[in-house]
Amino acid sequence: MKRPLTLIRQDLVLTWRNGLVFFTGVLLLIMLSLIWLLPESMSTEATEVIYDGSGDGHFEAYLRQMGAGDELFVGSGEELQAVLDDTSRGIGVIYEGDLQDPRFRLLTVGRLAEENLNLMEALLDTAVRTMRGERAPGDFDVTLLREPSDPVPLNLSIVPIALVFEVVLLGFTVGAVMIFQEKQEGANRAYRVSPGTTLDYIMAKNVMFTMMSVIYGGLLLFAAFRLDADYGPIMLLIILSSSMMTLIGLAIAVFFNNISEWFFVGIGVLIVNMLPIFSYTMPTFAPSWLTLIPSYPVLFGARELLFPTGKSEFLAPLLVQLLILNVIAFGLSYLAVDRKLMRAG
């Protein structure tokens, strides 16, 4: 253990001198700024307003009977237009005619999804048919599979993304930079004639960057959640994920001499690894091929640990999967480092 510890100390000194620790600190400050400056919520709902111009107010009376509040109704078309003028996103409904010949006009402000407009038209049609006696609202039994969870604050929703795509990838990117610098300075040639082994080299790099990821992730979690987060499972997830990506990064970086040669391959791996963000922001988009990317279960696992919804059975299989991937990544890293760095020529 003495040689790996010596290598870790040397690498820490190197990362400090080269400004890599400073760069990591800047990334952390950026993420903390986002958490502190972003609001907890941002209203995306459209303003809705209705004017019953039928004369006898039967449409407004029906909607009030169904539970609609005073804020939904106005007394004239001009008042309805004034309400819409004061909002950036809204929809106004003007009802005219009678039950036998109902006429609706929809006025919109801002960008509204076509699905929302279609839903509004369907609701208006259902209301008129119900008032005519043609159909009655059905009674539906609703069964909750689990207790509803609290809404996730907007500023905290970026924490799982930061943990998986910034904290975990620290060793992948910064590790590659260190390898290129060692090649340029000839440190690898000096290491070949030392008692150090391939295993020592890999262990030192992996432990150092995993340790940096743990510190980075711990500070980020504490700033966002204080002591309310379940640190044990989350840190275990960070350790296994960071170790895996660091090993993969080593296995790739040793085949290149500088950042320019590595750029397209490295960025390609990063892009593939970041694709699950689309499913995170759009949960309905989850094709089977996307779920095979290792970062997919890690991302949603981190979100579940930070914002529990009652799912607990995912953690053990995910940790086993990461352990297996770590073993595979270690084998690939060992072969690559041993053949490309530890052998002259």
Short mmCIF file of C-alpha atoms in Angstrom, two decimals:
data_model
loop_
_atom_site.label_atom_id
_atom_site.label_comp_id
_atom_site.label_asym_id
_atom_site.label_seq_id
_atom_site.Cartn_x
_atom_site.Cartn_y
_atom_site.Cartn_z
CA MET A 1 0.00 0.00 0.00
CA LYS A 2 2.98 2.34 0.45
CA ARG A 3 3.61 2.84 -3.27
CA PRO A 4 -0.04 3.64 -4.17
CA LEU A 5 -0.21 6.13 -1.28
CA THR A 6 2.99 7.79 -2.46
CA LEU A 7 1.59 8.02 -5.99
CA ILE A 8 -1.66 9.50 -4.66
CA ARG A 9 0.26 12.21 -2.81
CA GLN A 10 2.29 12.96 -5.93
CA ASP A 11 -0.83 13.17 -8.09
CA LEU A 12 -2.54 15.46 -5.59
CA VAL A 13 0.45 17.80 -5.66
CA LEU A 14 0.39 17.70 -9.47
CA THR A 15 -3.32 18.49 -9.68
CA TRP A 16 -2.80 21.41 -7.30
CA ARG A 17 0.16 22.84 -9.21
CA ASN A 18 -1.58 22.49 -12.56
CA GLY A 19 -4.71 24.27 -11.38
CA LEU A 20 -6.95 21.21 -11.74
CA VAL A 21 -8.11 21.55 -8.13
CA PHE A 22 -8.88 25.22 -8.81
CA PHE A 23 -10.82 24.24 -11.94
CA THR A 24 -12.85 21.73 -9.92
CA GLY A 25 -13.54 24.40 -7.31
CA VAL A 26 -14.83 26.75 -10.00
CA LEU A 27 -17.22 24.06 -11.26
CA LEU A 28 -18.47 23.55 -7.72
CA LEU A 29 -19.06 27.29 -7.27
CA ILE A 30 -21.01 27.43 -10.53
CA MET A 31 -23.27 24.59 -9.40
CA LEU A 32 -23.75 26.15 -5.97
CA SER A 33 -24.65 29.45 -7.62
CA LEU A 34 -27.32 27.73 -9.69
CA ILE A 35 -28.77 26.05 -6.62
CA TRP A 36 -28.85 29.29 -4.63
CA LEU A 37 -30.00 31.60 -7.43
CA LEU A 38 -32.61 29.49 -9.22
CA PRO A 39 -36.16 29.74 -7.80
CA GLU A 40 -37.78 26.75 -6.14
CA SER A 41 -40.59 26.84 -8.68
CA MET A 42 -41.51 28.54 -11.89
CA SER A 43 -45.12 28.83 -12.92
CA THR A 44 -45.84 27.34 -16.34
CA GLU A 45 -49.63 27.34 -16.05
CA ALA A 46 -51.69 29.38 -18.46
CA THR A 47 -54.21 31.93 -17.25
CA GLU A 48 -57.77 30.76 -17.96
CA VAL A 49 -60.74 33.12 -18.15
CA ILE A 50 -64.33 32.63 -19.34
CA TYR A 51 -67.06 35.04 -20.40
CA ASP A 52 -70.64 33.76 -20.65
CA GLY A 53 -72.33 35.96 -23.28
CA SER A 54 -75.49 33.88 -23.55
CA GLY A 55 -77.61 36.47 -21.71
CA ASP A 56 -79.03 34.24 -18.96
CA GLY A 57 -75.65 33.00 -17.69
CA HIS A 58 -76.58 29.29 -17.82
CA PHE A 59 -73.08 28.20 -18.86
CA GLU A 60 -71.40 30.14 -16.04
CA ALA A 61 -73.98 28.82 -13.55
CA TYR A 62 -73.24 25.23 -14.57
CA LEU A 63 -69.48 25.70 -14.24
CA ARG A 64 -69.92 27.28 -10.80
CA GLN A 65 -72.09 24.34 -9.80
CA MET A 66 -69.24 22.05 -10.85
CA GLY A 67 -66.84 23.89 -8.55
CA ALA A 68 -65.35 26.71 -10.67
CA GLY A 69 -64.22 29.76 -8.67
CA ASP A 70 -64.95 33.45 -9.13
CA GLU A 71 -61.47 34.10 -10.56
CA LEU A 72 -62.38 32.14 -13.68
CA PHE A 73 -65.19 34.45 -14.88
CA VAL A 74 -65.42 37.98 -16.23
CA GLY A 75 -68.44 40.13 -17.05
CA SER A 76 -67.66 41.19 -20.62
CA GLY A 77 -65.56 40.45 -23.66
CA GLU A 78 -63.57 43.65 -23.06
CA GLU A 79 -62.72 42.54 -19.52
CA LEU A 80 -61.65 39.16 -20.83
CA GLN A 81 -59.35 40.79 -23.36
CA ALA A 82 -57.90 43.03 -20.65
CA VAL A 83 -57.08 40.00 -18.50
CA LEU A 84 -55.33 38.31 -21.42
CA ASP A 85 -53.40 41.48 -22.19
CA ASP A 86 -51.94 41.41 -18.67
CA THR A 87 -50.58 37.87 -18.97
CA SER A 88 -47.84 36.31 -21.07
CA ARG A 89 -49.58 32.97 -21.45
CA GLY A 90 -53.31 32.40 -21.29
CA ILE A 91 -56.49 31.23 -22.91
CA GLY A 92 -59.89 32.97 -22.96
CA VAL A 93 -63.26 31.34 -23.73
CA ILE A 94 -66.24 33.37 -24.96
CA TYR A 95 -69.55 31.48 -24.90
CA GLU A 96 -72.47 32.71 -27.01
CA GLY A 97 -75.76 31.29 -28.24
CA ASP A 98 -77.75 28.65 -26.36
CA LEU A 99 -77.58 24.94 -25.59
CA GLN A 100 -79.05 24.00 -28.96
CA ASP A 101 -76.68 26.26 -30.89
CA PRO A 102 -73.62 26.87 -28.69
CA ARG A 103 -70.79 28.96 -30.08
CA PHE A 104 -67.35 29.19 -28.51
CA ARG A 105 -64.45 31.48 -29.34
CA LEU A 106 -61.01 30.67 -28.01
CA LEU A 107 -58.52 33.52 -27.59
CA THR A 108 -54.93 32.61 -26.78
CA VAL A 109 -51.85 34.53 -25.65
CA GLY A 110 -48.35 33.05 -25.82
CA ARG A 111 -47.36 29.57 -26.92
CA LEU A 112 -49.87 26.90 -25.95
CA ALA A 113 -49.48 23.25 -26.83
CA GLU A 114 -51.97 21.93 -29.35
CA GLU A 115 -52.81 19.17 -26.89
CA ASN A 116 -53.97 21.75 -24.34
CA LEU A 117 -56.23 23.44 -26.88
CA ASN A 118 -57.70 20.10 -27.91
CA LEU A 119 -58.31 19.26 -24.26
CA MET A 120 -60.10 22.57 -23.71
CA GLU A 121 -62.34 21.94 -26.73
CA ALA A 122 -63.18 18.47 -25.45
CA LEU A 123 -64.04 19.83 -21.99
CA LEU A 124 -66.33 22.49 -23.45
CA ASP A 125 -68.06 19.91 -25.65
CA THR A 126 -68.54 17.58 -22.68
CA ALA A 127 -69.96 20.43 -20.57
CA VAL A 128 -72.55 21.36 -23.22
CA ARG A 129 -73.60 17.74 -23.78
CA THR A 130 -73.96 17.21 -20.03
CA MET A 131 -76.13 20.34 -19.69
CA ARG A 132 -78.34 19.02 -22.46
CA GLY A 133 -78.75 15.75 -20.61
CA GLU A 134 -77.07 13.77 -23.35
CA ARG A 135 -74.36 12.43 -21.06
CA ALA A 136 -73.48 12.60 -17.39
CA PRO A 137 -70.00 12.80 -15.96
CA GLY A 138 -68.82 9.31 -15.13
CA ASP A 139 -67.63 8.23 -11.72
CA PHE A 140 -64.16 6.74 -11.72
CA ASP A 141 -62.38 4.83 -9.00
CA VAL A 142 -58.80 6.02 -8.56
CA THR A 143 -56.27 3.71 -6.94
CA LEU A 144 -52.91 5.18 -5.95
CA LEU A 145 -50.03 2.74 -6.33
CA ARG A 146 -48.06 4.75 -3.76
CA GLU A 147 -48.46 7.93 -1.78
CA PRO A 148 -47.96 11.02 -3.95
CA SER A 149 -44.57 12.61 -3.44
CA ASP A 150 -43.90 16.29 -2.92
CA PRO A 151 -42.99 18.36 -5.99
CA VAL A 152 -39.26 18.59 -6.60
CA PRO A 153 -38.00 22.19 -6.22
CA LEU A 154 -36.65 23.56 -9.47
CA ASN A 155 -33.30 24.62 -8.01
CA LEU A 156 -32.71 21.19 -6.45
CA SER A 157 -33.79 19.21 -9.51
CA ILE A 158 -30.39 19.89 -11.10
CA VAL A 159 -28.50 18.15 -8.25
CA PRO A 160 -28.90 14.58 -9.62
CA ILE A 161 -27.73 15.82 -13.02
CA ALA A 162 -24.70 17.49 -11.44
CA LEU A 163 -23.84 14.37 -9.44
CA VAL A 164 -23.96 12.05 -12.44
CA PHE A 165 -22.65 14.24 -15.25
CA GLU A 166 -20.19 16.46 -13.42
CA VAL A 167 -19.08 14.82 -10.18
CA VAL A 168 -18.92 11.29 -11.59
CA LEU A 169 -17.17 12.37 -14.81
CA LEU A 170 -14.45 14.23 -12.96
CA GLY A 171 -11.98 11.34 -13.19
CA PHE A 172 -12.83 10.68 -16.84
CA THR A 173 -11.91 14.19 -18.01
CA VAL A 174 -9.29 15.39 -15.53
CA GLY A 175 -7.64 11.95 -15.50
CA ALA A 176 -7.12 12.18 -19.26
CA VAL A 177 -5.50 15.60 -18.88
CA MET A 178 -3.09 14.23 -16.27
CA ILE A 179 -2.08 11.30 -18.47
CA PHE A 180 -1.32 13.63 -21.39
CA GLN A 181 0.81 15.82 -19.16
CA GLU A 182 2.72 12.81 -17.81
CA LYS A 183 3.45 11.73 -21.37
CA GLN A 184 4.71 15.17 -22.35
CA GLU A 185 6.94 15.43 -19.27
CA GLY A 186 8.29 11.89 -19.61
CA ALA A 187 6.95 10.79 -16.22
CA ASN A 188 5.88 7.46 -17.68
CA ARG A 189 9.43 6.58 -18.73
CA ALA A 190 10.64 7.35 -15.21
CA TYR A 191 7.86 5.25 -13.71
CA ARG A 192 8.80 2.21 -15.84
CA VAL A 193 12.21 1.93 -14.14
CA SER A 194 10.72 2.41 -10.65
CA PRO A 195 9.39 -0.42 -8.43
CA GLY A 196 5.85 0.76 -9.20
CA THR A 197 3.50 -1.65 -10.95
CA THR A 198 0.56 -1.23 -13.30
CA LEU A 199 -1.78 -2.03 -10.44
CA ASP A 200 -0.21 0.68 -8.27
CA TYR A 201 -0.60 3.24 -11.06
CA ILE A 202 -4.26 2.43 -11.68
CA MET A 203 -5.11 2.27 -7.98
CA ALA A 204 -3.51 5.65 -7.32
CA LYS A 205 -5.36 7.39 -10.14
CA ASN A 206 -8.66 5.72 -9.32
CA VAL A 207 -8.52 6.40 -5.59
CA MET A 208 -7.49 10.02 -6.06
CA PHE A 209 -10.23 10.96 -8.53
CA THR A 210 -12.86 8.96 -6.65
CA MET A 211 -11.85 10.81 -3.50
CA MET A 212 -12.15 14.15 -5.33
CA SER A 213 -15.59 13.15 -6.58
CA VAL A 214 -16.70 12.24 -3.06
CA ILE A 215 -15.51 15.58 -1.69
CA TYR A 216 -17.11 17.48 -4.58
CA GLY A 217 -20.37 15.55 -4.30
CA GLY A 218 -20.46 15.80 -0.51
CA LEU A 219 -20.06 19.59 -0.56
CA LEU A 220 -22.73 19.88 -3.26
CA LEU A 221 -25.17 17.72 -1.31
CA PHE A 222 -24.55 19.57 1.94
CA ALA A 223 -25.10 22.94 0.28
CA ALA A 224 -28.36 21.74 -1.26
CA PHE A 225 -29.82 19.48 1.45
CA ARG A 226 -27.79 20.09 4.62
CA LEU A 227 -28.28 16.92 6.70
CA ASP A 228 -31.58 15.91 5.10
CA ALA A 229 -30.02 13.76 2.35
CA ASP A 230 -29.43 10.02 2.72
CA TYR A 231 -25.65 10.36 2.39
CA GLY A 232 -24.71 6.68 2.74
CA PRO A 233 -26.38 5.21 -0.39
CA ILE A 234 -25.73 8.37 -2.42
CA MET A 235 -22.01 8.36 -1.62
CA LEU A 236 -21.81 4.66 -2.43
CA LEU A 237 -23.43 5.41 -5.78
CA ILE A 238 -20.93 8.23 -6.41
CA ILE A 239 -17.94 6.05 -5.47
CA LEU A 240 -18.89 3.15 -7.74
CA SER A 241 -19.91 5.39 -10.65
CA SER A 242 -16.84 7.62 -10.38
CA SER A 243 -14.53 4.62 -10.14
CA MET A 244 -16.10 3.07 -13.24
CA MET A 245 -15.80 6.24 -15.32
CA THR A 246 -12.24 6.91 -14.11
CA LEU A 247 -11.18 3.42 -15.17
CA ILE A 248 -12.88 3.82 -18.55
CA GLY A 249 -11.21 7.20 -18.95
CA LEU A 250 -7.78 5.69 -18.27
CA ALA A 251 -8.41 2.88 -20.74
CA ILE A 252 -9.20 5.42 -23.47
CA ALA A 253 -6.72 8.20 -22.69
CA VAL A 254 -3.58 6.00 -22.82
CA PHE A 255 -4.05 5.55 -26.57
CA PHE A 256 -3.61 9.29 -27.24
CA ASN A 257 -0.74 11.70 -26.74
CA ASN A 258 -2.62 14.96 -26.19
CA ILE A 259 -6.03 16.50 -25.72
CA SER A 260 -6.39 17.23 -29.46
CA GLU A 261 -6.07 13.58 -30.42
CA TRP A 262 -8.37 12.49 -27.58
CA PHE A 263 -10.99 15.19 -28.12
CA PHE A 264 -13.42 13.56 -30.56
CA VAL A 265 -13.33 10.13 -28.93
CA GLY A 266 -13.56 11.55 -25.42
CA ILE A 267 -16.35 13.97 -26.26
CA GLY A 268 -18.18 11.18 -28.07
CA VAL A 269 -18.13 9.05 -24.94
CA LEU A 270 -19.30 12.00 -22.86
CA ILE A 271 -22.17 12.75 -25.25
CA VAL A 272 -23.37 9.15 -25.20
CA ASN A 273 -23.10 9.12 -21.42
CA MET A 274 -25.20 12.32 -21.18
CA LEU A 275 -28.06 11.19 -23.42
CA PRO A 276 -30.22 10.05 -20.44
CA ILE A 277 -30.71 13.74 -19.62
CA PHE A 278 -33.45 13.70 -22.27
CA SER A 279 -35.35 11.06 -20.30
CA TYR A 280 -34.77 12.99 -17.08
CA THR A 281 -36.33 16.15 -18.51
CA MET A 282 -38.94 14.27 -20.59
CA PRO A 283 -39.89 11.11 -18.62
CA THR A 284 -42.11 9.83 -21.44
CA PHE A 285 -39.02 9.53 -23.67
CA ALA A 286 -37.29 6.35 -22.56
CA PRO A 287 -36.52 4.06 -25.52
CA SER A 288 -35.03 0.70 -24.58
CA TRP A 289 -31.63 1.52 -26.11
CA LEU A 290 -31.33 4.60 -23.92
CA THR A 291 -31.89 2.61 -20.72
CA LEU A 292 -28.87 0.44 -21.57
CA ILE A 293 -26.47 3.37 -21.06
CA PRO A 294 -24.95 2.93 -17.56
CA SER A 295 -25.61 6.55 -16.61
CA TYR A 296 -29.38 6.05 -17.09
CA PRO A 297 -30.04 3.95 -13.96
CA VAL A 298 -27.47 5.97 -12.01
CA LEU A 299 -29.22 9.24 -12.84
CA PHE A 300 -32.67 8.01 -11.89
CA GLY A 301 -31.26 6.18 -8.89
CA ALA A 302 -29.71 9.41 -7.63
CA ARG A 303 -33.01 11.22 -8.12
CA GLU A 304 -34.89 8.54 -6.21
CA LEU A 305 -32.43 8.69 -3.32
CA LEU A 306 -32.66 12.48 -3.14
CA PHE A 307 -36.41 12.76 -3.79
CA PRO A 308 -37.95 9.44 -2.63
CA THR A 309 -41.18 8.27 -4.23
CA GLY A 310 -41.43 4.94 -2.43
CA LYS A 311 -39.20 2.87 -4.70
CA SER A 312 -36.52 1.06 -2.72
CA GLU A 313 -35.95 -2.17 -4.63
CA PHE A 314 -33.80 -0.51 -7.30
CA LEU A 315 -30.72 0.15 -5.16
CA ALA A 316 -29.31 -3.35 -4.62
CA PRO A 317 -29.51 -4.41 -8.32
CA LEU A 318 -28.01 -1.06 -9.35
CA LEU A 319 -25.06 -1.44 -6.98
CA VAL A 320 -24.45 -4.99 -8.21
CA GLN A 321 -24.55 -3.74 -11.81
CA LEU A 322 -22.02 -1.02 -11.01
CA LEU A 323 -19.73 -3.51 -9.27
CA ILE A 324 -19.76 -5.74 -12.36
CA LEU A 325 -19.09 -2.75 -14.62
CA ASN A 326 -16.21 -1.73 -12.35
CA VAL A 327 -14.64 -5.17 -12.70
CA ILE A 328 -14.96 -5.00 -16.50
CA ALA A 329 -13.63 -1.42 -16.60
CA PHE A 330 -10.70 -2.39 -14.38
CA GLY A 331 -9.78 -5.26 -16.69
CA LEU A 332 -9.86 -3.01 -19.74
CA SER A 333 -7.92 -0.28 -17.95
CA TYR A 334 -5.25 -2.71 -16.74
CA LEU A 335 -4.69 -4.13 -20.21
CA ALA A 336 -4.57 -0.68 -21.82
CA VAL A 337 -2.27 0.91 -19.23
CA ASP A 338 0.04 -2.08 -19.09
CA ARG A 339 0.49 -2.25 -22.87
CA LYS A 340 0.57 1.44 -23.73
CA LEU A 341 2.24 3.07 -20.72
CA MET A 342 4.24 0.44 -18.90
CA ARG A 343 6.15 -0.96 -21.88
CA ALA A 344 8.87 0.93 -23.65
CA GLY A 345 8.22 1.64 -27.30
#
